[in-house]
């Protein structure tokens, strides 16, 4: 009997130790926790219910108060809880309190409009590197604009929370490492919104979630991608990347060795051809880690600058369907209807022979068929020799024009001329444009950038003549033109504008 008890005691001790570990883990998780986006200095969306959510001990009573309103709930069996507080007008700052197994007080909370800025490197491009950066930073005292920067991450499934820098108040120092397009957009929008009764500006919250060199499929959920059989080639492209990942790892190791050797010998580090980060190209990966955790946070809309990474290989033909799928996907996840989605048509850049940049640009133009979308044309503000042009002010301003019209209902011209139709008649073809009220104009002495083709689809430069909202095209080399395109290279010479001074979007019509 004694020997049996002695053998049982170690087993009991092990079980007791295991139970104590479990209890300790549960106690460690018992503390009230909220997601990173809910924090001091945040902006919550006006005229929408204030949505608070987080985690606590299962069954724990949780309450919250904000602007004189309060509500309570109970954490479910998994410790999750959510509370909705009444919507309100723009204003603040206000305090916010949440009570559960512990208490959290947020300070300096504003109510205004929240915009999500996303995409790749031209959205990531910082204010501190933009044109006239010194002057821009010197005047960047904007305490009613708040910034939230999501850290780069990829995941195989949708995350509940994310890593991010805390909300910050815009100042000369804080804005320099934030998206230039995002900041200039926020500044323009705020400057044109009606002031509050106390003469203060409407608060603007900008959430930046971007990653340079990434494709649109990484920002789209796998559910949305797999729901369209026509997008299977997108998934196939990534599977081919996985096949070569071992070689890439060996190449990375070789690069490090070559670089270290060069530096040790006092030579400059060698330049290597860029290749994508494997994790950042995972279909759905960036959506899972950087977008999904934000979908419970109400926003006013989205701004997007991306497409460069979808111009290579065989990706461009799928961009129109992919981009529209992504927009629908995001809108469905936020469950706020057709939220405004405003994007940038790729800027001019010498992308080389056989470039697919014109195809992606036209895919972006086609995306305007979706409701509440707007496009900022950047064909005239890029740098032919640099994929990252520094003029982000005009890009932000043109996105803001679209926001003022689409999101805020301001009766302004917000788009450059957009192709409507091409009508052949004998030796000429007439192109009609939308957003051409007040007529079309040429920047310079002539309209340049058009090409026409006959039945053989062999395009030749066209002579263009403006007639009100139309452009009439002819060419001595094309007897009976049937097809037309505009801006058909990476960095085309395009000179067509409307009377509001906005450039025409490039397009290709070969129907």
Short mmCIF file of C-alpha atoms in Angstrom, two decimals:
data_model
loop_
_atom_site.label_atom_id
_atom_site.label_comp_id
_atom_site.label_asym_id
_atom_site.label_seq_id
_atom_site.Cartn_x
_atom_site.Cartn_y
_atom_site.Cartn_z
CA UNK A 1 0.00 0.00 0.00
CA UNK A 2 2.78 2.37 0.87
CA UNK A 3 4.55 1.75 -2.39
CA UNK A 4 1.31 2.40 -4.32
CA UNK A 5 0.79 5.77 -2.57
CA UNK A 6 4.37 6.76 -3.26
CA UNK A 7 3.85 6.06 -6.96
CA UNK A 8 0.59 8.01 -7.03
CA UNK A 9 1.98 11.12 -5.33
CA UNK A 10 4.29 12.17 -8.23
CA UNK A 11 1.40 11.74 -10.67
CA UNK A 12 -0.88 13.84 -8.46
CA UNK A 13 1.79 16.48 -8.17
CA UNK A 14 2.17 16.60 -11.92
CA UNK A 15 -1.60 17.01 -12.38
CA UNK A 16 -1.77 19.68 -9.68
CA UNK A 17 1.09 21.52 -11.32
CA UNK A 18 -0.66 21.29 -14.70
CA UNK A 19 -3.92 22.58 -13.19
CA UNK A 20 -2.10 25.45 -11.51
CA UNK A 21 -0.52 26.38 -14.85
CA UNK A 22 -3.94 26.35 -16.50
CA UNK A 23 -5.45 28.48 -13.75
CA UNK A 24 -2.53 30.85 -13.93
CA UNK A 25 -2.93 31.15 -17.69
CA UNK A 26 -6.64 31.89 -17.29
CA UNK A 27 -5.90 34.50 -14.66
CA UNK A 28 -3.31 36.06 -16.95
CA UNK A 29 -5.95 36.30 -19.66
CA UNK A 30 -8.54 37.72 -17.29
CA UNK A 31 -7.37 41.29 -17.71
CA UNK A 32 -9.60 43.51 -19.82
CA UNK A 33 -8.05 43.91 -23.29
CA UNK A 34 -9.02 46.03 -26.29
CA UNK A 35 -7.61 45.97 -29.83
CA UNK A 36 -4.72 48.24 -30.76
CA UNK A 37 -6.88 50.58 -32.85
CA UNK A 38 -8.87 51.60 -29.74
CA UNK A 39 -6.49 53.87 -27.86
CA UNK A 40 -5.69 57.38 -26.67
CA UNK A 41 -5.87 60.14 -29.33
CA UNK A 42 -8.00 58.02 -31.69
CA UNK A 43 -10.69 59.36 -33.99
CA UNK A 44 -14.00 57.49 -34.09
CA UNK A 45 -16.34 57.84 -37.05
CA UNK A 46 -19.05 60.47 -36.65
CA UNK A 47 -22.71 59.64 -37.35
CA UNK A 48 -22.00 55.93 -36.85
CA UNK A 49 -22.46 53.84 -33.72
CA UNK A 50 -19.26 53.82 -31.66
CA UNK A 51 -18.17 50.19 -31.75
CA UNK A 52 -16.04 48.95 -28.88
CA UNK A 53 -14.89 45.34 -28.58
CA UNK A 54 -12.26 43.23 -26.90
CA UNK A 55 -11.56 40.33 -24.55
CA UNK A 56 -11.96 39.52 -20.86
CA UNK A 57 -12.70 36.58 -18.59
CA UNK A 58 -15.59 34.47 -19.92
CA UNK A 59 -18.82 35.65 -18.30
CA UNK A 60 -17.26 38.92 -17.10
CA UNK A 61 -19.57 41.94 -17.06
CA UNK A 62 -18.18 44.76 -19.24
CA UNK A 63 -19.43 48.35 -19.48
CA UNK A 64 -18.39 51.45 -21.41
CA UNK A 65 -19.21 55.15 -21.37
CA UNK A 66 -18.55 57.94 -23.86
CA UNK A 67 -20.07 61.42 -24.34
CA UNK A 68 -22.64 60.86 -21.62
CA UNK A 69 -23.87 57.53 -22.99
CA UNK A 70 -23.17 54.12 -21.50
CA UNK A 71 -23.87 50.48 -22.24
CA UNK A 72 -22.96 47.10 -20.81
CA UNK A 73 -22.59 43.50 -21.92
CA UNK A 74 -21.03 40.22 -20.86
CA UNK A 75 -18.01 38.40 -22.28
CA UNK A 76 -18.99 35.18 -24.07
CA UNK A 77 -17.60 31.70 -23.49
CA UNK A 78 -14.46 32.63 -25.42
CA UNK A 79 -13.98 35.88 -23.53
CA UNK A 80 -15.08 38.07 -26.42
CA UNK A 81 -17.37 41.06 -25.98
CA UNK A 82 -18.61 44.07 -27.95
CA UNK A 83 -20.54 47.22 -27.13
CA UNK A 84 -22.23 49.79 -29.37
CA UNK A 85 -22.65 53.34 -28.13
CA UNK A 86 -24.90 55.93 -29.83
CA UNK A 87 -23.57 57.87 -32.83
CA UNK A 88 -22.80 61.55 -32.51
CA UNK A 89 -21.65 64.66 -34.34
CA UNK A 90 -18.03 65.60 -34.90
CA UNK A 91 -16.28 67.09 -31.91
CA UNK A 92 -14.03 66.48 -28.96
CA UNK A 93 -11.73 65.77 -27.34
CA UNK A 94 -13.65 63.49 -24.98
CA UNK A 95 -12.68 60.84 -22.42
CA UNK A 96 -13.82 57.23 -22.79
CA UNK A 97 -14.02 54.56 -20.11
CA UNK A 98 -14.30 50.77 -20.32
CA UNK A 99 -14.76 48.62 -17.20
CA UNK A 100 -14.48 44.86 -16.83
CA UNK A 101 -12.15 42.77 -14.72
CA UNK A 102 -10.03 45.92 -14.79
CA UNK A 103 -10.62 49.47 -16.03
CA UNK A 104 -9.25 51.37 -19.02
CA UNK A 105 -9.57 55.11 -19.58
CA UNK A 106 -8.87 56.62 -23.00
CA UNK A 107 -8.09 60.32 -23.25
CA UNK A 108 -8.21 62.87 -26.05
CA UNK A 109 -10.69 60.94 -28.20
CA UNK A 110 -12.07 62.85 -31.20
CA UNK A 111 -15.17 62.22 -33.28
CA UNK A 112 -14.81 62.93 -36.99
CA UNK A 113 -14.09 61.09 -40.24
CA UNK A 114 -11.80 58.06 -40.48
CA UNK A 115 -10.13 57.04 -43.74
CA UNK A 116 -8.05 53.94 -44.42
CA UNK A 117 -5.01 54.45 -46.69
CA UNK A 118 -3.58 51.28 -48.21
CA UNK A 119 -1.57 49.89 -51.11
CA UNK A 120 2.11 49.53 -51.87
CA UNK A 121 5.20 51.72 -51.88
CA UNK A 122 3.76 54.89 -53.37
CA UNK A 123 1.23 54.95 -50.54
CA UNK A 124 3.96 54.03 -48.06
CA UNK A 125 6.19 56.86 -49.35
CA UNK A 126 6.64 59.19 -46.38
CA UNK A 127 5.94 62.89 -45.97
CA UNK A 128 9.55 63.43 -44.96
CA UNK A 129 10.68 62.40 -48.45
CA UNK A 130 8.00 64.23 -50.45
CA UNK A 131 8.71 67.25 -52.62
CA UNK A 132 9.30 70.40 -50.55
CA UNK A 133 9.41 68.26 -47.43
CA UNK A 134 11.08 70.89 -45.26
CA UNK A 135 8.33 73.45 -45.93
CA UNK A 136 5.59 70.83 -45.59
CA UNK A 137 6.85 69.65 -42.22
CA UNK A 138 7.31 73.20 -40.98
CA UNK A 139 3.60 73.90 -41.51
CA UNK A 140 2.31 70.51 -40.33
CA UNK A 141 0.74 71.70 -37.08
CA UNK A 142 -2.57 69.83 -37.42
CA UNK A 143 -3.76 68.63 -33.99
CA UNK A 144 -7.20 67.75 -35.40
CA UNK A 145 -5.64 65.17 -37.73
CA UNK A 146 -4.66 61.89 -36.08
CA UNK A 147 -2.56 59.07 -37.54
CA UNK A 148 -2.51 55.32 -36.92
CA UNK A 149 0.19 53.22 -38.59
CA UNK A 150 -0.27 49.45 -38.95
CA UNK A 151 2.91 47.41 -38.81
CA UNK A 152 3.73 45.07 -41.71
CA UNK A 153 2.58 41.49 -41.21
CA UNK A 154 1.22 38.52 -43.13
CA UNK A 155 -0.89 35.65 -41.83
CA UNK A 156 -2.54 32.48 -43.06
CA UNK A 157 -5.85 33.28 -41.38
CA UNK A 158 -7.78 36.39 -40.33
CA UNK A 159 -6.37 37.88 -37.14
CA UNK A 160 -8.39 39.44 -34.29
CA UNK A 161 -5.82 42.18 -33.67
CA UNK A 162 -2.72 43.72 -35.17
CA UNK A 163 0.54 45.39 -34.26
CA UNK A 164 0.63 49.13 -34.79
CA UNK A 165 2.18 52.36 -33.68
CA UNK A 166 -0.10 54.22 -31.22
CA UNK A 167 -2.41 56.94 -32.53
CA UNK A 168 -0.45 60.19 -32.86
CA UNK A 169 -1.36 63.84 -33.22
CA UNK A 170 -0.03 65.41 -36.44
CA UNK A 171 2.94 67.68 -35.93
CA UNK A 172 6.12 68.50 -37.82
CA UNK A 173 7.91 65.66 -36.10
CA UNK A 174 5.18 62.99 -36.08
CA UNK A 175 4.03 63.24 -39.69
CA UNK A 176 7.42 62.85 -41.35
CA UNK A 177 7.29 59.04 -41.20
CA UNK A 178 3.64 58.79 -42.22
CA UNK A 179 2.23 58.26 -45.71
CA UNK A 180 2.61 61.47 -47.72
CA UNK A 181 -0.45 60.73 -49.85
CA UNK A 182 -2.44 59.92 -46.71
CA UNK A 183 -1.43 63.13 -44.95
CA UNK A 184 -1.92 65.43 -47.95
CA UNK A 185 -5.31 63.82 -48.57
CA UNK A 186 -6.37 64.37 -44.94
CA UNK A 187 -5.20 67.97 -45.02
CA UNK A 188 -7.11 68.76 -48.21
CA UNK A 189 -10.30 67.08 -47.01
CA UNK A 190 -10.19 68.83 -43.65
CA UNK A 191 -9.56 72.24 -45.22
CA UNK A 192 -12.70 71.92 -47.36
CA UNK A 193 -15.12 70.52 -44.79
CA UNK A 194 -17.44 73.02 -43.07
CA UNK A 195 -16.13 74.05 -39.67
CA UNK A 196 -17.91 73.03 -36.49
CA UNK A 197 -20.02 75.49 -34.49
CA UNK A 198 -17.05 76.28 -32.27
CA UNK A 199 -15.04 77.04 -35.43
CA UNK A 200 -12.83 74.02 -34.96
CA UNK A 201 -11.95 71.78 -37.89
CA UNK A 202 -13.66 68.43 -38.34
CA UNK A 203 -11.25 65.79 -36.97
CA UNK A 204 -9.74 63.42 -39.50
CA UNK A 205 -8.31 60.05 -38.58
CA UNK A 206 -5.96 58.36 -41.07
CA UNK A 207 -5.16 54.67 -40.75
CA UNK A 208 -2.15 53.61 -42.82
CA UNK A 209 -1.87 49.93 -43.74
CA UNK A 210 0.50 49.42 -46.66
CA UNK A 211 3.51 47.40 -47.77
CA UNK A 212 5.82 48.26 -50.66
CA UNK A 213 6.14 45.83 -53.54
CA UNK A 214 2.92 43.92 -52.84
CA UNK A 215 0.19 42.68 -55.22
CA UNK A 216 -3.55 43.26 -54.88
CA UNK A 217 -4.26 39.57 -54.24
CA UNK A 218 -2.33 39.76 -50.95
CA UNK A 219 -4.80 42.43 -49.79
CA UNK A 220 -7.87 40.36 -50.74
CA UNK A 221 -9.35 37.60 -48.60
CA UNK A 222 -8.92 34.01 -49.76
CA UNK A 223 -12.69 33.58 -49.60
CA UNK A 224 -13.17 36.37 -52.13
CA UNK A 225 -10.36 35.14 -54.37
CA UNK A 226 -11.62 31.57 -54.39
CA UNK A 227 -15.16 32.74 -55.12
CA UNK A 228 -14.19 33.69 -58.69
CA UNK A 229 -12.88 30.83 -60.83
CA UNK A 230 -11.49 33.42 -63.24
CA UNK A 231 -8.94 34.41 -60.59
CA UNK A 232 -7.40 30.95 -60.29
CA UNK A 233 -4.31 32.06 -62.28
CA UNK A 234 -3.59 34.52 -59.45
CA UNK A 235 -3.41 31.66 -56.96
CA UNK A 236 -1.42 29.61 -59.45
CA UNK A 237 1.20 32.37 -59.71
CA UNK A 238 1.80 32.21 -55.98
CA UNK A 239 2.09 28.42 -56.06
CA UNK A 240 4.91 28.88 -58.58
CA UNK A 241 6.60 31.26 -56.14
CA UNK A 242 6.45 28.62 -53.42
CA UNK A 243 8.20 26.19 -55.76
CA UNK A 244 11.16 28.56 -55.97
CA UNK A 245 11.23 29.67 -52.34
CA UNK A 246 14.11 27.34 -51.42
CA UNK A 247 16.20 28.83 -54.22
CA UNK A 248 15.30 32.32 -53.03
CA UNK A 249 16.48 31.54 -49.51
CA UNK A 250 19.80 30.27 -50.88
CA UNK A 251 20.05 33.41 -53.04
CA UNK A 252 19.42 35.64 -50.02
CA UNK A 253 22.19 33.90 -48.13
CA UNK A 254 24.53 34.34 -51.10
CA UNK A 255 23.62 38.03 -51.33
CA UNK A 256 24.48 38.56 -47.68
CA UNK A 257 27.84 36.85 -48.13
CA UNK A 258 28.70 38.87 -51.25
CA UNK A 259 27.65 42.11 -49.56
CA UNK A 260 29.66 41.34 -46.40
CA UNK A 261 32.74 40.49 -48.48
CA UNK A 262 32.47 43.74 -50.46
CA UNK A 263 32.11 45.86 -47.33
CA UNK A 264 35.02 44.05 -45.66
CA UNK A 265 37.18 44.92 -48.67
CA UNK A 266 36.09 48.56 -48.51
CA UNK A 267 34.01 48.31 -51.66
CA UNK A 268 30.44 49.60 -52.05
CA UNK A 269 27.65 47.11 -51.46
CA UNK A 270 26.58 45.50 -54.74
CA UNK A 271 23.15 46.20 -56.21
CA UNK A 272 20.90 43.21 -56.81
CA UNK A 273 17.73 42.86 -58.81
CA UNK A 274 14.69 43.29 -56.59
CA UNK A 275 12.53 40.29 -55.88
CA UNK A 276 9.38 40.20 -53.76
CA UNK A 277 9.11 39.26 -50.13
CA UNK A 278 7.62 35.77 -50.16
CA UNK A 279 5.26 36.30 -47.21
CA UNK A 280 4.01 39.66 -48.46
CA UNK A 281 2.86 38.07 -51.74
CA UNK A 282 0.78 35.36 -50.08
CA UNK A 283 -2.81 35.62 -51.41
CA UNK A 284 -4.94 36.87 -48.54
CA UNK A 285 -1.92 37.22 -46.28
CA UNK A 286 -1.93 41.00 -45.85
CA UNK A 287 -5.70 41.11 -45.67
CA UNK A 288 -5.59 38.59 -42.81
CA UNK A 289 -2.94 40.41 -40.76
CA UNK A 290 -3.37 44.10 -41.63
CA UNK A 291 -6.97 44.63 -42.80
CA UNK A 292 -9.23 42.01 -41.16
CA UNK A 293 -8.51 43.28 -37.61
CA UNK A 294 -9.76 46.74 -38.66
CA UNK A 295 -13.08 45.70 -40.18
CA UNK A 296 -14.95 46.24 -36.87
CA UNK A 297 -13.77 49.88 -36.73
CA UNK A 298 -16.19 52.13 -38.69
CA UNK A 299 -14.58 54.27 -41.42
CA UNK A 300 -15.70 56.94 -43.88
CA UNK A 301 -13.95 55.34 -46.82
CA UNK A 302 -10.72 54.12 -48.39
CA UNK A 303 -7.88 55.55 -50.46
CA UNK A 304 -5.65 53.18 -52.43
CA UNK A 305 -2.40 53.49 -54.38
CA UNK A 306 -1.24 50.18 -55.84
CA UNK A 307 -0.89 48.30 -59.11
CA UNK A 308 2.81 48.39 -59.91
CA UNK A 309 3.33 44.84 -58.60
CA UNK A 310 0.52 43.54 -60.81
CA UNK A 311 2.10 44.81 -64.03
CA UNK A 312 4.68 42.04 -64.29
CA UNK A 313 4.50 38.61 -65.86
CA UNK A 314 1.01 37.40 -66.65
CA UNK A 315 -0.73 39.27 -63.80
CA UNK A 316 -1.97 42.36 -65.65
CA UNK A 317 -4.83 40.69 -67.61
CA UNK A 318 -6.48 39.71 -64.33
CA UNK A 319 -6.15 43.05 -62.58
CA UNK A 320 -9.57 44.44 -63.53
CA UNK A 321 -11.41 41.44 -62.06
CA UNK A 322 -9.01 41.20 -59.11
CA UNK A 323 -9.20 44.87 -58.13
CA UNK A 324 -13.00 44.92 -58.31
CA UNK A 325 -13.14 41.71 -56.27
CA UNK A 326 -10.96 43.31 -53.61
CA UNK A 327 -13.15 46.41 -53.38
CA UNK A 328 -16.32 44.34 -53.04
CA UNK A 329 -14.57 42.17 -50.47
CA UNK A 330 -13.56 45.09 -48.25
CA UNK A 331 -16.98 46.69 -48.47
CA UNK A 332 -18.69 43.45 -47.47
CA UNK A 333 -16.34 43.01 -44.51
CA UNK A 334 -17.05 46.49 -43.12
CA UNK A 335 -20.82 45.93 -43.56
CA UNK A 336 -21.42 49.65 -44.16
CA UNK A 337 -22.70 49.52 -47.73
CA UNK A 338 -20.76 50.84 -50.72
CA UNK A 339 -18.19 52.85 -48.82
CA UNK A 340 -16.28 55.35 -51.01
CA UNK A 341 -13.22 53.72 -52.54
CA UNK A 342 -10.83 56.21 -54.15
CA UNK A 343 -7.67 55.16 -55.95
CA UNK A 344 -4.75 56.41 -58.04
CA UNK A 345 -4.22 55.49 -61.67
CA UNK A 346 -0.54 54.58 -62.03
CA UNK A 347 1.78 57.52 -62.66
CA UNK A 348 4.02 57.90 -65.70
CA UNK A 349 7.14 55.74 -65.53
CA UNK A 350 9.52 54.29 -68.12
CA UNK A 351 8.56 50.70 -67.47
CA UNK A 352 10.35 49.30 -70.52
CA UNK A 353 9.40 47.47 -73.74
CA UNK A 354 6.38 45.21 -73.54
CA UNK A 355 5.26 46.94 -70.34
CA UNK A 356 1.88 46.01 -68.92
CA UNK A 357 1.46 49.36 -67.16
CA UNK A 358 -1.06 50.64 -69.74
CA UNK A 359 -3.15 47.49 -69.27
CA UNK A 360 -3.22 47.94 -65.48
CA UNK A 361 -4.07 51.63 -65.88
CA UNK A 362 -7.00 50.71 -68.09
CA UNK A 363 -8.09 48.05 -65.59
CA UNK A 364 -8.13 50.76 -62.95
CA UNK A 365 -10.26 52.94 -65.21
CA UNK A 366 -12.71 50.07 -65.75
CA UNK A 367 -13.10 49.76 -61.99
CA UNK A 368 -15.00 53.04 -62.02
CA UNK A 369 -18.02 50.96 -63.04
CA UNK A 370 -18.43 50.19 -59.31
CA UNK A 371 -20.58 52.62 -57.32
CA UNK A 372 -18.90 55.27 -55.17
CA UNK A 373 -15.47 54.85 -56.72
CA UNK A 374 -13.21 57.66 -57.86
CA UNK A 375 -9.84 57.76 -59.60
CA UNK A 376 -7.04 60.30 -59.33
CA UNK A 377 -5.09 60.42 -62.58
CA UNK A 378 -1.33 60.82 -62.02
CA UNK A 379 -0.05 60.48 -65.60
CA UNK A 380 1.39 64.01 -65.44
CA UNK A 381 2.88 64.12 -61.93
CA UNK A 382 5.16 61.09 -61.94
CA UNK A 383 8.85 60.78 -62.67
CA UNK A 384 9.68 58.80 -65.83
CA UNK A 385 12.96 57.69 -64.27
CA UNK A 386 11.75 56.96 -60.74
CA UNK A 387 8.95 54.59 -59.79
CA UNK A 388 8.52 56.65 -56.60
CA UNK A 389 7.81 60.24 -57.67
CA UNK A 390 8.03 62.83 -54.90
CA UNK A 391 5.04 64.94 -55.96
CA UNK A 392 2.53 63.41 -53.59
CA UNK A 393 0.77 66.72 -52.97
CA UNK A 394 -1.12 66.66 -56.28
CA UNK A 395 -1.99 62.99 -55.78
CA UNK A 396 -3.44 63.72 -52.34
CA UNK A 397 -5.29 66.75 -53.67
CA UNK A 398 -6.87 64.81 -56.55
CA UNK A 399 -7.96 62.01 -54.22
CA UNK A 400 -9.43 64.67 -51.95
CA UNK A 401 -11.38 66.16 -54.88
CA UNK A 402 -12.96 62.74 -55.40
CA UNK A 403 -13.73 62.47 -51.68
CA UNK A 404 -15.31 65.91 -51.60
CA UNK A 405 -17.63 64.97 -54.46
CA UNK A 406 -18.34 61.27 -53.77
CA UNK A 407 -18.16 61.04 -49.97
CA UNK A 408 -19.32 64.54 -49.05
CA UNK A 409 -21.58 65.50 -51.96
CA UNK A 410 -19.81 68.73 -52.86
CA UNK A 411 -20.86 69.90 -56.36
CA UNK A 412 -17.38 70.14 -57.87
CA UNK A 413 -15.54 68.67 -60.83
CA UNK A 414 -13.41 65.94 -59.36
CA UNK A 415 -12.18 63.89 -62.32
CA UNK A 416 -10.26 64.42 -65.48
CA UNK A 417 -11.90 63.45 -68.80
CA UNK A 418 -12.98 59.78 -68.89
CA UNK A 419 -13.46 57.86 -72.11
CA UNK A 420 -17.16 57.26 -72.92
CA UNK A 421 -17.26 56.00 -76.52
CA UNK A 422 -15.50 56.07 -79.89
CA UNK A 423 -17.56 56.44 -83.08
CA UNK A 424 -15.84 55.71 -86.43
CA UNK A 425 -17.03 57.59 -89.51
CA UNK A 426 -15.05 57.21 -92.71
CA UNK A 427 -11.50 58.42 -92.33
CA UNK A 428 -11.99 59.74 -88.81
CA UNK A 429 -13.01 58.51 -85.39
CA UNK A 430 -14.66 60.73 -82.78
CA UNK A 431 -14.03 60.12 -79.07
CA UNK A 432 -16.51 61.41 -76.49
CA UNK A 433 -15.59 62.02 -72.86
CA UNK A 434 -17.36 62.32 -69.53
CA UNK A 435 -16.20 64.99 -67.10
CA UNK A 436 -15.72 67.37 -70.01
CA UNK A 437 -18.24 70.06 -69.06
CA UNK A 438 -16.82 73.36 -70.20
CA UNK A 439 -14.90 71.64 -72.98
CA UNK A 440 -11.55 69.96 -73.37
CA UNK A 441 -8.19 71.69 -73.56
CA UNK A 442 -4.67 70.77 -74.62
CA UNK A 443 -1.74 71.43 -72.36
CA UNK A 444 0.64 73.03 -74.82
CA UNK A 445 0.02 73.70 -78.48
CA UNK A 446 -1.46 70.34 -79.50
CA UNK A 447 -3.26 67.26 -78.25
CA UNK A 448 -0.79 64.39 -78.00
CA UNK A 449 -1.04 60.82 -76.82
CA UNK A 450 -3.73 59.35 -79.13
CA UNK A 451 -3.25 56.41 -81.49
CA UNK A 452 -5.74 54.82 -83.89
CA UNK A 453 -5.91 51.58 -85.83
CA UNK A 454 -7.94 49.93 -88.54
CA UNK A 455 -9.11 46.37 -88.85
CA UNK A 456 -5.52 45.10 -88.62
CA UNK A 457 -5.20 46.65 -85.14
CA UNK A 458 -1.88 48.21 -86.10
CA UNK A 459 -1.84 51.48 -84.15
CA UNK A 460 -0.43 54.70 -85.55
CA UNK A 461 -0.09 58.15 -83.92
CA UNK A 462 -3.17 60.25 -84.59
CA UNK A 463 -3.73 63.90 -85.37
CA UNK A 464 -6.20 65.15 -82.76
CA UNK A 465 -8.62 68.06 -82.90
CA UNK A 466 -10.76 69.14 -79.93
CA UNK A 467 -14.44 69.83 -80.60
CA UNK A 468 -16.17 70.69 -77.32
CA UNK A 469 -16.39 67.51 -75.21
CA UNK A 470 -15.01 65.37 -78.04
CA UNK A 471 -11.72 64.71 -79.79
CA UNK A 472 -11.69 63.97 -83.54
CA UNK A 473 -8.83 61.72 -84.67
CA UNK A 474 -7.32 61.05 -88.09
CA UNK A 475 -4.12 59.59 -89.52
CA UNK A 476 -2.73 59.47 -93.03
CA UNK A 477 -1.60 55.91 -92.24
CA UNK A 478 -5.07 54.67 -91.22
CA UNK A 479 -7.72 55.00 -93.94
CA UNK A 480 -10.67 53.69 -91.91
CA UNK A 481 -9.96 53.89 -88.17
CA UNK A 482 -11.93 51.54 -85.92
CA UNK A 483 -9.95 51.43 -82.68
CA UNK A 484 -8.39 54.08 -80.43
CA UNK A 485 -6.13 54.25 -77.43
CA UNK A 486 -4.60 57.04 -75.36
CA UNK A 487 -1.38 56.91 -73.34
CA UNK A 488 -0.27 53.47 -74.44
CA UNK A 489 3.21 53.37 -72.90
CA UNK A 490 4.65 53.42 -69.42
CA UNK A 491 5.47 57.12 -69.63
CA UNK A 492 3.37 58.55 -72.48
CA UNK A 493 3.29 62.11 -73.74
CA UNK A 494 -0.33 62.99 -72.87
CA UNK A 495 -1.69 66.53 -73.05
CA UNK A 496 -5.50 66.30 -72.81
CA UNK A 497 -7.20 68.04 -69.86
CA UNK A 498 -10.62 69.39 -68.98
CA UNK A 499 -11.44 72.99 -68.10
CA UNK A 500 -10.90 72.21 -64.40
CA UNK A 501 -7.23 71.50 -65.14
CA UNK A 502 -7.47 67.75 -64.52
CA UNK A 503 -5.72 65.33 -66.91
CA UNK A 504 -7.58 62.74 -68.97
CA UNK A 505 -7.32 59.13 -67.87
CA UNK A 506 -5.42 56.85 -70.22
CA UNK A 507 -7.50 54.16 -71.93
CA UNK A 508 -7.62 51.59 -74.67
CA UNK A 509 -10.77 50.85 -76.65
CA UNK A 510 -10.45 47.95 -79.06
CA UNK A 511 -14.01 46.67 -79.03
#
